[in-house]
XYZ file of C-alpha atoms in Angstrom:
346
model
C -182.780 -256.274 25.791
C -182.412 -259.079 28.902
C -180.410 -262.438 28.626
C -182.020 -265.913 28.967
C -180.736 -269.491 28.910
C -182.071 -271.336 25.737
C -181.797 -275.658 25.191
C -181.204 -275.786 21.634
C -180.414 -279.360 21.467
C -178.919 -282.508 22.959
C -176.512 -281.621 25.226
C -176.618 -278.003 23.478
C -177.420 -274.765 25.571
C -176.983 -270.735 24.927
C -177.294 -267.853 26.096
C -179.023 -265.378 24.119
C -180.287 -261.612 24.196
C -184.361 -261.766 24.514
C -186.667 -259.023 24.236
C -189.365 -258.637 27.742
C -193.322 -259.061 26.292
C -195.445 -256.546 28.386
C -197.940 -258.733 30.654
C -201.521 -258.891 29.027
C -204.717 -259.556 30.909
C -204.182 -261.825 34.331
C -200.292 -261.724 33.817
C -197.396 -260.759 35.618
C -193.890 -260.092 34.732
C -191.162 -261.185 37.382
C -187.331 -260.114 37.575
C -186.055 -263.989 38.394
C -183.081 -263.884 41.382
C -182.748 -267.217 41.468
C -183.188 -270.505 39.574
C -182.089 -274.241 40.616
C -181.467 -277.084 38.279
C -182.704 -280.209 38.702
C -183.153 -283.945 37.457
C -185.609 -282.989 34.728
C -183.607 -279.946 33.449
C -180.650 -282.539 33.214
C -183.286 -284.725 31.362
C -183.927 -281.772 28.929
C -180.360 -281.370 28.589
C -179.630 -284.801 27.538
C -182.368 -284.261 24.406
C -184.470 -287.114 25.909
C -187.340 -284.227 26.020
C -187.593 -283.543 22.841
C -190.543 -284.545 22.310
C -192.068 -282.012 24.689
C -189.663 -279.064 24.127
C -189.473 -276.806 21.402
C -185.789 -275.535 20.831
C -184.867 -272.846 21.208
C -186.604 -273.306 24.841
C -186.110 -271.610 27.817
C -185.894 -273.961 30.783
C -186.404 -273.968 34.570
C -188.585 -273.850 37.030
C -187.578 -273.891 40.590
C -187.565 -270.142 41.073
C -187.622 -267.240 43.274
C -187.604 -263.599 42.537
C -189.856 -260.022 42.254
C -192.768 -258.733 40.502
C -191.729 -256.075 38.439
C -194.889 -255.016 36.297
C -198.748 -256.724 36.370
C -201.042 -256.706 33.786
C -204.606 -255.164 33.791
C -206.861 -257.082 35.740
C -204.592 -258.498 38.190
C -205.185 -257.471 41.709
C -203.088 -258.399 45.142
C -199.703 -258.321 43.908
C -197.410 -255.197 43.156
C -193.947 -254.774 41.985
C -191.473 -255.562 44.482
C -193.323 -258.209 46.004
C -191.038 -261.565 46.384
C -192.562 -264.723 45.021
C -191.828 -268.228 43.874
C -194.341 -269.919 40.737
C -195.894 -272.804 40.855
C -195.075 -273.536 37.552
C -198.333 -275.061 36.192
C -200.971 -274.332 33.879
C -204.219 -276.880 33.539
C -207.134 -276.749 30.969
C -209.765 -277.428 33.926
C -212.064 -279.448 31.160
C -210.376 -282.905 31.279
C -211.321 -285.491 33.588
C -208.472 -285.168 36.225
C -209.560 -281.396 36.305
C -213.072 -282.371 36.654
C -212.393 -285.311 39.042
C -210.084 -282.184 41.337
C -206.403 -283.461 40.279
C -205.287 -280.415 38.511
C -201.931 -280.630 38.857
C -201.923 -283.721 36.738
C -204.342 -282.643 33.897
C -204.580 -284.520 31.170
C -202.885 -281.439 29.240
C -200.966 -279.755 31.480
C -198.547 -277.130 30.712
C -195.428 -277.460 32.740
C -193.824 -274.432 32.684
C -190.296 -274.332 31.939
C -190.473 -277.357 29.585
C -194.005 -276.963 27.910
C -193.411 -273.257 27.877
C -190.806 -270.824 28.608
C -189.491 -270.872 31.676
C -187.388 -268.732 34.555
C -184.118 -268.897 33.675
C -184.241 -265.571 32.157
C -183.815 -261.963 33.213
C -187.424 -261.464 32.736
C -190.359 -263.554 33.003
C -194.035 -263.436 32.347
C -196.610 -265.725 34.034
C -200.110 -266.063 35.007
C -200.918 -264.186 38.489
C -202.352 -267.449 39.404
C -199.032 -269.057 39.467
C -197.594 -267.101 41.997
C -196.879 -267.620 45.640
C -195.993 -265.394 47.942
C -192.766 -265.321 50.225
C -192.618 -264.331 53.362
C -190.436 -260.811 53.583
C -187.914 -262.569 55.106
C -187.041 -265.470 53.802
C -183.553 -264.814 51.251
C -184.315 -265.377 47.940
C -181.500 -267.919 47.081
C -182.969 -270.156 49.902
C -186.373 -269.120 48.242
C -185.221 -271.036 44.999
C -185.847 -274.410 46.992
C -189.256 -274.083 47.529
C -190.566 -276.068 44.588
C -188.548 -278.827 45.085
C -189.625 -279.036 48.415
C -192.960 -278.801 47.216
C -192.230 -282.088 45.560
C -191.152 -283.893 48.746
C -194.243 -282.662 50.605
C -196.326 -283.738 48.487
C -194.432 -287.198 48.329
C -194.697 -287.912 51.873
C -198.257 -286.869 51.215
C -198.766 -289.634 48.933
C -197.131 -292.041 51.130
C -199.375 -291.312 53.797
C -196.368 -290.986 56.026
C -197.099 -291.225 60.073
C -195.721 -290.206 63.204
C -193.280 -293.025 64.370
C -193.432 -294.987 60.799
C -189.780 -296.355 59.930
C -189.040 -294.834 56.157
C -186.580 -295.813 53.488
C -185.669 -293.032 51.548
C -183.649 -294.724 47.851
C -181.755 -291.984 46.799
C -179.899 -289.309 48.230
C -179.832 -286.684 45.930
C -181.786 -282.796 46.593
C -185.429 -284.487 46.122
C -184.243 -287.619 48.175
C -182.430 -285.630 51.276
C -185.706 -282.623 51.167
C -188.056 -286.426 51.020
C -186.186 -287.435 54.097
C -186.346 -283.840 56.021
C -190.046 -284.102 55.360
C -190.963 -287.285 56.302
C -188.819 -286.162 59.721
C -190.438 -283.093 60.175
C -193.833 -285.349 60.506
C -192.306 -287.860 63.428
C -191.038 -290.552 60.769
C -188.015 -292.474 61.413
C -185.763 -292.269 58.115
C -182.853 -294.211 56.396
C -181.435 -292.581 53.161
C -179.875 -295.244 50.772
C -177.164 -293.359 48.924
C -174.179 -294.432 46.794
C -172.209 -291.026 46.975
C -169.944 -290.961 50.028
C -169.961 -286.757 49.305
C -173.978 -287.123 49.923
C -174.495 -289.347 52.634
C -171.633 -287.357 54.537
C -174.284 -284.203 54.116
C -177.202 -286.673 55.086
C -175.558 -287.586 58.198
C -174.905 -283.491 59.115
C -178.275 -282.935 59.149
C -178.829 -285.385 61.230
C -180.077 -288.613 58.877
C -178.498 -291.854 59.100
C -177.304 -292.687 55.456
C -176.551 -296.251 54.061
C -174.197 -297.235 51.186
C -176.094 -299.310 48.688
C -172.899 -301.258 48.537
C -173.730 -302.925 51.901
C -176.338 -305.429 52.602
C -179.481 -302.064 52.887
C -182.666 -305.564 53.642
C -180.531 -306.845 56.168
C -179.783 -303.602 57.920
C -183.776 -302.953 57.908
C -184.236 -306.265 59.779
C -182.343 -305.565 61.746
C -183.393 -301.918 61.952
C -186.957 -302.930 62.613
C -186.273 -306.106 64.888
C -187.650 -308.259 61.529
C -190.894 -306.251 60.445
C -189.548 -304.310 57.631
C -190.142 -300.528 56.590
C -193.415 -299.111 57.075
C -192.661 -296.721 53.639
C -190.177 -296.848 50.633
C -189.673 -293.376 48.311
C -187.829 -294.697 44.861
C -185.911 -291.546 44.005
C -182.730 -292.873 42.603
C -184.070 -293.633 39.062
C -182.183 -296.941 38.868
C -183.356 -300.619 38.547
C -180.772 -301.514 41.726
C -183.239 -298.711 43.791
C -186.566 -299.976 42.788
C -185.270 -303.552 44.049
C -183.938 -301.878 46.932
C -187.527 -299.848 47.306
C -189.396 -303.008 47.160
C -187.041 -305.438 49.188
C -186.825 -303.347 52.511
C -190.983 -302.923 52.866
C -192.459 -305.145 55.568
C -195.813 -306.266 55.051
C -198.471 -303.962 54.049
C -195.499 -301.273 53.247
C -195.943 -298.838 50.816
C -193.785 -297.755 47.702
C -193.884 -294.118 46.597
C -192.603 -294.175 43.326
C -190.401 -290.377 43.049
C -188.315 -290.716 40.294
C -188.473 -290.743 36.393
C -187.417 -293.796 34.826
C -186.461 -293.514 31.452
C -187.671 -297.193 30.422
C -189.552 -300.118 31.908
C -188.623 -301.424 34.876
C -188.775 -304.938 36.650
C -190.556 -305.447 39.921
C -190.820 -307.870 41.841
C -194.517 -308.725 41.742
C -194.401 -311.937 43.771
C -193.387 -309.665 46.984
C -195.858 -307.312 46.045
C -198.758 -310.074 46.596
C -196.813 -312.002 49.555
C -196.903 -309.225 51.549
C -199.619 -307.285 50.134
C -197.555 -303.989 48.940
C -199.042 -300.883 47.902
C -197.718 -299.050 45.040
C -198.332 -295.077 44.491
C -197.159 -292.859 41.795
C -196.492 -288.993 42.949
C -195.967 -286.160 40.662
C -196.177 -282.568 40.646
C -197.888 -280.908 43.403
C -200.731 -278.626 43.937
C -201.143 -275.112 45.958
C -201.290 -276.604 50.067
C -198.044 -278.326 49.150
C -196.390 -275.390 48.156
C -197.634 -272.797 50.981
C -196.673 -275.630 53.317
C -193.009 -275.973 51.764
C -192.635 -272.170 52.184
C -193.209 -272.827 55.871
C -190.637 -275.469 55.772
C -187.613 -273.659 54.103
C -188.902 -270.653 55.905
C -188.766 -271.513 59.344
C -185.246 -273.530 58.848
C -187.176 -277.236 58.778
C -185.470 -277.257 55.407
C -181.756 -276.456 55.431
C -182.066 -275.017 51.982
C -178.648 -273.228 52.782
C -176.681 -276.370 53.292
C -178.118 -278.044 50.201
C -177.069 -274.695 47.977
C -173.789 -276.182 46.844
C -173.285 -273.242 44.423
C -174.268 -269.932 42.950
C -172.976 -269.544 38.746
C -174.200 -266.309 37.054
C -176.898 -266.535 34.531
C -173.738 -266.383 31.774
C -172.463 -269.803 33.219
C -175.786 -271.390 33.223
C -174.289 -274.209 30.444
C -171.152 -275.055 32.793
C -173.339 -275.882 35.313
C -175.424 -278.442 33.797
C -172.416 -280.288 32.777
C -171.033 -280.223 36.092
C -174.174 -281.577 37.713
C -173.852 -284.737 35.229
C -171.101 -285.743 37.894
C -173.964 -285.982 39.960
C -172.419 -287.390 43.859
C -170.104 -284.075 44.826
C -172.664 -281.886 43.820
C -176.193 -281.013 45.514
C -178.019 -277.821 44.133
C -176.532 -275.038 41.773
C -178.487 -272.367 41.219
C -178.454 -269.448 38.904
C -178.166 -266.157 39.763
C -180.189 -264.336 36.966
C -179.549 -260.617 38.311
C -175.821 -260.691 37.363
C -174.737 -262.007 34.070
C -170.856 -261.401 34.845
C -169.872 -262.508 38.215
C -170.683 -265.789 40.568
C -170.388 -266.017 44.245
C -169.950 -269.744 45.591
C -171.918 -270.620 48.724
């Protein structure tokens, strides 16, 4: 018998025994090592995604771990292999899939939301979702591959190029990862973040961070010689963040929408018209994004250890969700699925 963290109702999680199922054809049983708690998990915790999540539901999708058993017909994997999971299962037949956009399949099963996730001691997934990890990559750091893949996809969707000026509105984990990935392709980056703690971390990572209480559009005008930013990423999820991301853009600038906005927002369409701006959405990732993310975490371009605020044991996961609601003084909390008795601060 193993343990799993389950969402049961709004603002209620528990840890309960779970009976592992043997992997079927094409499936692999994993022993998750570390599972990150992300913004989507908090949306689930708040009850905002009850239309998709069937309680009681095991959640979590930012993970690293090892193969335990392989099912019939699975080749190329064996017990002990270090892996992460690209948690997407698509149907392959819908118009989006037929057009080559399987990652946004119109009937997508996002594993960890629409089906059982990684926050458990044993987890069975399709072998097709596995992504191999380098032998020397620590598994706690590897748990940040999935959110890094999000950032890689976002930077790709925004078509960020060497020498461009980019503004990231929202300096939480994904915002910082976007800034680091954008910097890795040669962009000059500024991060706009309310939390002094997160601004300090951004500065320690070599990024320039601004307080949104300041006149950010004026700062951008000075920084860019009146031209405005080439690209902005809206990662805050707030109405004010949308305004800032639009206001900082120069002529033919690109706005990449990353955050999940729970309600419609007003947008200054006159500015879109006047400056011929472009809005692009960025959701999830594909396998190439994941493989690039593995490289960035492994080679230290993404200093994953600096983004991990703490690690808690499986049985303390419910309390960790409550800690994350405070936001500003915490970046990434990992759940250690290998030990249900002790946690380790990082």
